[in-house]
Every structure is written in structure tokens, then in C-alpha cells.
Short mmCIF file of C-alpha atoms in Angstrom, two decimals:
data_model
loop_
_atom_site.label_atom_id
_atom_site.label_comp_id
_atom_site.label_asym_id
_atom_site.label_seq_id
_atom_site.Cartn_x
_atom_site.Cartn_y
_atom_site.Cartn_z
CA MET A 1 -4.69 49.38 44.52
CA PRO A 2 -3.70 46.46 46.52
CA VAL A 3 -2.41 43.40 45.03
CA SER A 4 -4.68 40.33 45.66
CA CYS A 5 -3.99 36.72 44.82
CA SER A 6 -5.90 35.41 41.86
CA ALA A 7 -6.51 31.75 43.37
CA TYR A 8 -10.12 30.90 43.43
CA GLY A 9 -11.67 31.56 47.40
CA CYS A 10 -8.20 33.22 48.28
CA LYS A 11 -7.91 36.03 50.51
CA SER A 12 -4.33 36.96 50.50
CA LYS A 13 -3.66 40.79 49.38
CA ARG A 14 0.07 42.41 49.51
CA THR A 15 -0.41 44.39 52.84
CA THR A 16 2.35 44.80 55.68
CA LEU A 17 0.66 41.98 57.48
CA SER A 18 1.38 39.06 54.66
CA LYS A 19 4.91 40.38 53.90
CA HIS A 20 5.24 39.59 58.07
CA ARG A 21 3.65 36.39 57.81
CA GLY A 22 6.12 35.63 54.69
CA ILE A 23 3.67 35.46 51.93
CA THR A 24 5.09 36.19 48.89
CA PHE A 25 3.28 37.16 45.31
CA HIS A 26 4.37 36.15 42.19
CA GLN A 27 3.11 36.93 38.48
CA PHE A 28 1.79 34.56 35.91
CA PRO A 29 5.11 33.55 33.53
CA LYS A 30 5.54 34.93 30.29
CA ASP A 31 6.48 31.34 28.69
CA PRO A 32 3.24 30.37 27.01
CA GLY A 33 3.27 26.90 28.10
CA LEU A 34 3.70 27.53 31.56
CA ARG A 35 1.10 30.12 31.56
CA LYS A 36 -1.65 27.99 30.20
CA ALA A 37 -0.58 25.29 32.62
CA TRP A 38 -1.25 28.03 35.87
CA ILE A 39 -4.38 29.32 34.06
CA LEU A 40 -5.67 25.30 33.66
CA VAL A 41 -4.48 24.85 37.91
CA SER A 42 -6.44 27.76 38.86
CA ARG A 43 -9.63 26.13 37.79
CA ARG A 44 -11.48 29.26 37.03
CA MET A 45 -13.91 29.40 33.88
CA ASP A 46 -12.93 32.23 31.29
CA PHE A 47 -9.79 33.11 33.38
CA LYS A 48 -7.29 35.24 31.34
CA PRO A 49 -4.46 36.75 33.36
CA SER A 50 -2.75 40.20 32.39
CA ASN A 51 0.61 40.90 32.99
CA ASN A 52 -0.03 42.02 36.82
CA THR A 53 -2.32 38.89 37.61
CA VAL A 54 -0.42 37.16 40.69
CA LEU A 55 -0.56 34.17 43.22
CA CYS A 56 0.51 34.18 46.50
CA SER A 57 2.92 32.08 47.72
CA GLU A 58 0.32 30.09 49.75
CA HIS A 59 -0.11 27.88 46.51
CA PHE A 60 3.40 26.55 46.31
CA THR A 61 5.20 24.08 47.92
CA GLU A 62 8.32 25.25 50.13
CA ALA A 63 10.34 23.01 47.37
CA ASP A 64 9.36 25.32 44.63
CA PHE A 65 10.70 28.15 46.28
CA ASP A 66 14.49 29.74 45.77
CA ARG A 67 15.63 31.84 48.85
CA THR A 68 19.23 31.92 48.61
CA GLY A 69 18.95 35.59 47.31
CA GLN A 70 17.52 38.43 49.10
CA THR A 71 14.47 38.00 47.39
CA VAL A 72 12.03 35.11 47.45
CA ARG A 73 12.02 33.81 43.81
CA LEU A 74 10.35 30.73 42.39
CA ARG A 75 12.40 28.14 40.80
CA GLU A 76 12.31 27.45 36.64
CA GLY A 77 9.12 25.81 35.58
CA VAL A 78 7.31 25.47 38.71
CA ILE A 79 3.58 25.17 38.79
CA PRO A 80 1.41 25.95 41.54
CA SER A 81 -0.06 23.08 43.12
CA VAL A 82 -1.45 23.92 46.52
CA PHE A 83 -5.22 25.23 46.43
CA THR A 84 -7.06 24.64 49.94
CA SER A 85 -9.52 27.41 49.50
CA PHE A 86 -11.12 25.06 46.30
CA PRO A 87 -14.04 23.12 46.89
CA LYS A 88 -14.48 19.97 47.40
CA HIS A 89 -15.34 19.03 43.71
CA LEU A 90 -12.29 20.97 42.38
CA LYS A 91 -9.54 19.46 44.78
CA LYS A 92 -7.71 17.02 42.95
CA LYS A 93 -6.24 14.26 45.14
CA PRO A 94 -2.39 14.01 44.58
CA VAL A 95 -1.20 10.82 43.07
CA LYS A 96 0.92 8.85 45.37
CA ILE A 97 4.53 7.81 43.55
CA ARG A 98 5.19 4.06 44.08
CA SER A 99 8.84 3.48 45.67
CA THR A 100 8.46 -0.51 45.79
CA ARG A 101 11.45 -2.58 44.07
CA THR A 102 8.70 -3.82 41.68
CA SER A 103 7.29 -0.78 40.67
CA SER A 104 10.90 0.74 40.11
CA ARG A 105 11.83 -2.10 37.96
CA ALA A 106 8.31 -1.70 36.17
CA LEU A 107 9.36 1.34 34.99
CA GLU A 108 12.97 0.31 33.93
CA PRO A 109 13.18 -0.14 29.92
CA ILE A 110 13.24 -4.01 28.99
CA LYS A 111 16.30 -5.20 27.83
CA ASP A 112 15.94 -7.77 24.93
CA PRO A 113 18.92 -10.49 25.67
CA VAL A 114 18.73 -11.61 21.92
CA PRO A 115 18.77 -8.76 19.20
CA ALA A 116 16.58 -8.98 16.54
CA PRO A 117 18.70 -9.64 13.20
CA LYS A 118 18.79 -5.92 11.61
CA CYS A 119 17.14 -6.02 7.86
CA PRO A 120 17.84 -3.30 5.87
CA GLU A 121 14.79 -3.66 3.67
CA PRO A 122 12.47 -6.31 2.96
CA PRO A 123 13.06 -8.65 -0.16
CA LYS A 124 11.57 -7.47 -3.34
CA PRO A 125 8.95 -10.10 -5.21
CA SER A 126 10.53 -12.13 -7.73
CA LEU A 127 9.14 -12.96 -11.04
CA SER A 128 8.53 -16.34 -9.80
CA ASP A 129 6.22 -15.47 -6.60
CA HIS A 130 2.49 -15.95 -6.48
CA HIS A 131 0.64 -13.16 -8.20
CA TYR A 132 -0.94 -11.72 -4.73
CA ALA A 133 2.66 -11.16 -3.54
CA LEU A 134 3.01 -8.66 -6.64
CA ASP A 135 2.49 -5.02 -6.71
CA PRO A 136 -0.54 -4.40 -8.69
CA ASN A 137 0.98 -1.48 -9.94
CA GLN A 138 3.63 -3.32 -11.02
CA ILE A 139 2.13 -5.89 -13.28
CA LYS A 140 -0.16 -2.77 -14.89
CA LYS A 141 3.26 -1.48 -16.30
CA LYS A 142 4.48 -4.96 -17.42
CA ILE A 143 1.15 -5.61 -19.13
CA SER A 144 1.34 -2.21 -20.77
CA ASP A 145 4.54 -2.72 -21.94
CA ALA A 146 4.01 -6.12 -23.12
CA HIS A 147 0.71 -4.89 -25.36
CA ALA A 148 3.05 -2.08 -26.71
CA ARG A 149 5.60 -4.83 -27.53
CA ILE A 150 3.00 -6.87 -29.25
CA GLU A 151 1.91 -3.80 -31.16
CA GLU A 152 5.43 -3.24 -32.53
CA LEU A 153 6.08 -6.68 -33.50
CA GLU A 154 2.94 -6.51 -35.40
CA ARG A 155 3.76 -3.69 -37.26
CA GLN A 156 7.15 -4.92 -38.22
CA LEU A 157 5.29 -8.14 -39.04
CA ARG A 158 3.27 -6.24 -41.61
CA ASN A 159 5.95 -4.26 -42.94
CA ALA A 160 8.05 -7.29 -43.64
CA LYS A 161 5.31 -8.82 -45.55
CA ASP A 162 4.80 -5.64 -47.53
CA ARG A 163 8.38 -5.76 -48.58
CA GLU A 164 8.18 -9.75 -49.54
CA ARG A 165 5.50 -8.93 -51.51
CA ARG A 166 7.00 -5.86 -53.16
CA GLN A 167 10.16 -8.18 -54.04
CA LYS A 168 8.07 -10.90 -55.49
CA GLU A 169 6.47 -8.22 -57.40
CA ALA A 170 9.43 -6.86 -58.54
CA LEU A 171 11.25 -10.33 -59.10
CA ASN A 172 8.08 -11.89 -61.30
CA SER A 173 8.45 -8.36 -63.20
CA LEU A 174 11.99 -8.70 -64.12
CA LEU A 175 11.71 -12.83 -64.95
CA ASP A 176 8.74 -11.66 -67.19
CA ASP A 177 10.81 -8.84 -69.13
CA LEU A 178 13.98 -11.46 -69.28
CA ASP A 179 11.53 -14.51 -70.81
CA ALA A 180 9.83 -11.45 -73.52
CA ARG A 181 13.60 -10.96 -74.34
CA GLY A 182 14.52 -14.55 -74.80
CA MET A 183 17.16 -14.43 -71.80
CA ILE A 184 15.86 -17.04 -69.33
CA SER A 185 15.14 -20.38 -70.22
CA GLY A 186 11.90 -21.96 -69.10
CA GLU A 187 13.65 -24.19 -66.30
CA MET A 188 15.68 -21.40 -65.09
CA GLN A 189 12.30 -19.57 -64.69
CA ILE A 190 10.51 -22.08 -63.00
CA GLN A 191 13.42 -22.80 -60.50
CA LEU A 192 13.57 -19.08 -59.64
CA LEU A 193 9.59 -19.20 -59.47
CA GLN A 194 10.19 -21.83 -56.71
CA GLU A 195 12.81 -20.55 -54.89
CA SER A 196 11.28 -17.33 -54.25
CA ASP A 197 8.16 -18.84 -52.66
#
């Protein structure tokens, strides 16, 4: 079975005549990215090439070939670009590469004559900054910490008042006991009660 070129409208077949005319046939690449590029430029709807599908040398430029050895090979990474048998609406117009001095300078990267100072990280807002400059999550955490601290201080205050009340009760009980035994004078008892308040 003769091998035919798979390009749209191409009539090239592998025969002795095509061999004398210098037409060579090249299989689709195995590299998936390059293979996909070849399929896209073939512009055939739902085209899925097999391992034996080929394109003829008519679809490549002369610069795409490596003719240094006995066999004609394609250079690495080459994509077919010549499709004369395409209808007009499928033909791709080649994009001219500009070669003027201005266009080549436009492609060069711009060098900044004054380098900007490098700041390793932005400064963190201080406590004295405005409320809109603070992080809302930090504010929520500070508020919850403050509430927890207030509750702890209120608990400590209640405990201290309870201790003070118990101490006063114990002092009054001792003074009453001393007074009942006659071991303390009235003046001393009044003085101790005033100091405990």
C-alpha cells in the first residue's frame, strides 16, 4: 500500500517518481507537544494521526531539513509551515518580522537607570496607627484577650473581698471572745475595729 501525504489537498505519494523529484516523507513526531502542533497546522477536523501517518517535504521550508548525512532528516522541533493546497480561507498569512532599529530596540528589556531601594518586608502597623490601618483579626484577638483579662481581674477582686470579709468576721469573733474573758479593754477593742475598716 503506497504511503500518501496526510496534508489537506496534497496528492504526494511515495513512489519512484516522487523519490526522483526529491520528495521525502516524514512521520508525525512522538513528542506530544510537537505532535499537537503538527495536527493544528494540518487544519483537518477531528484528525488523529497514527504512528504511520506522514507529511511530505513539500510542507517544510529548506531551512527545516538536515541534509548532512545520507538520509534527509528534519531538524529537531520543526513544525510544517507550507500548505499551498489549502483553500484561501485556511491559508495563514505569514507575519513579517520587523527589522528596523526602532523595532529591535522596542524588543530589548528596559534598564532602569535609578534602581529602586529594596524593602525586605512592609512595616507592620504600630499600636499608635489609626484603627483602619490595623488588621481586623488582630483587633478581635486583642479584644478577646482584654475581656479574658477583665474576667480574671473581676474573679480576683471577688476572691479578695471574700477573704477580707472572712478576716473581719474572724477578727470580730476574736474581739468578742477576748471581751467576754475580760482580756481586752473597750478602748483597745474600738481602736482595733477602726483599723480593720
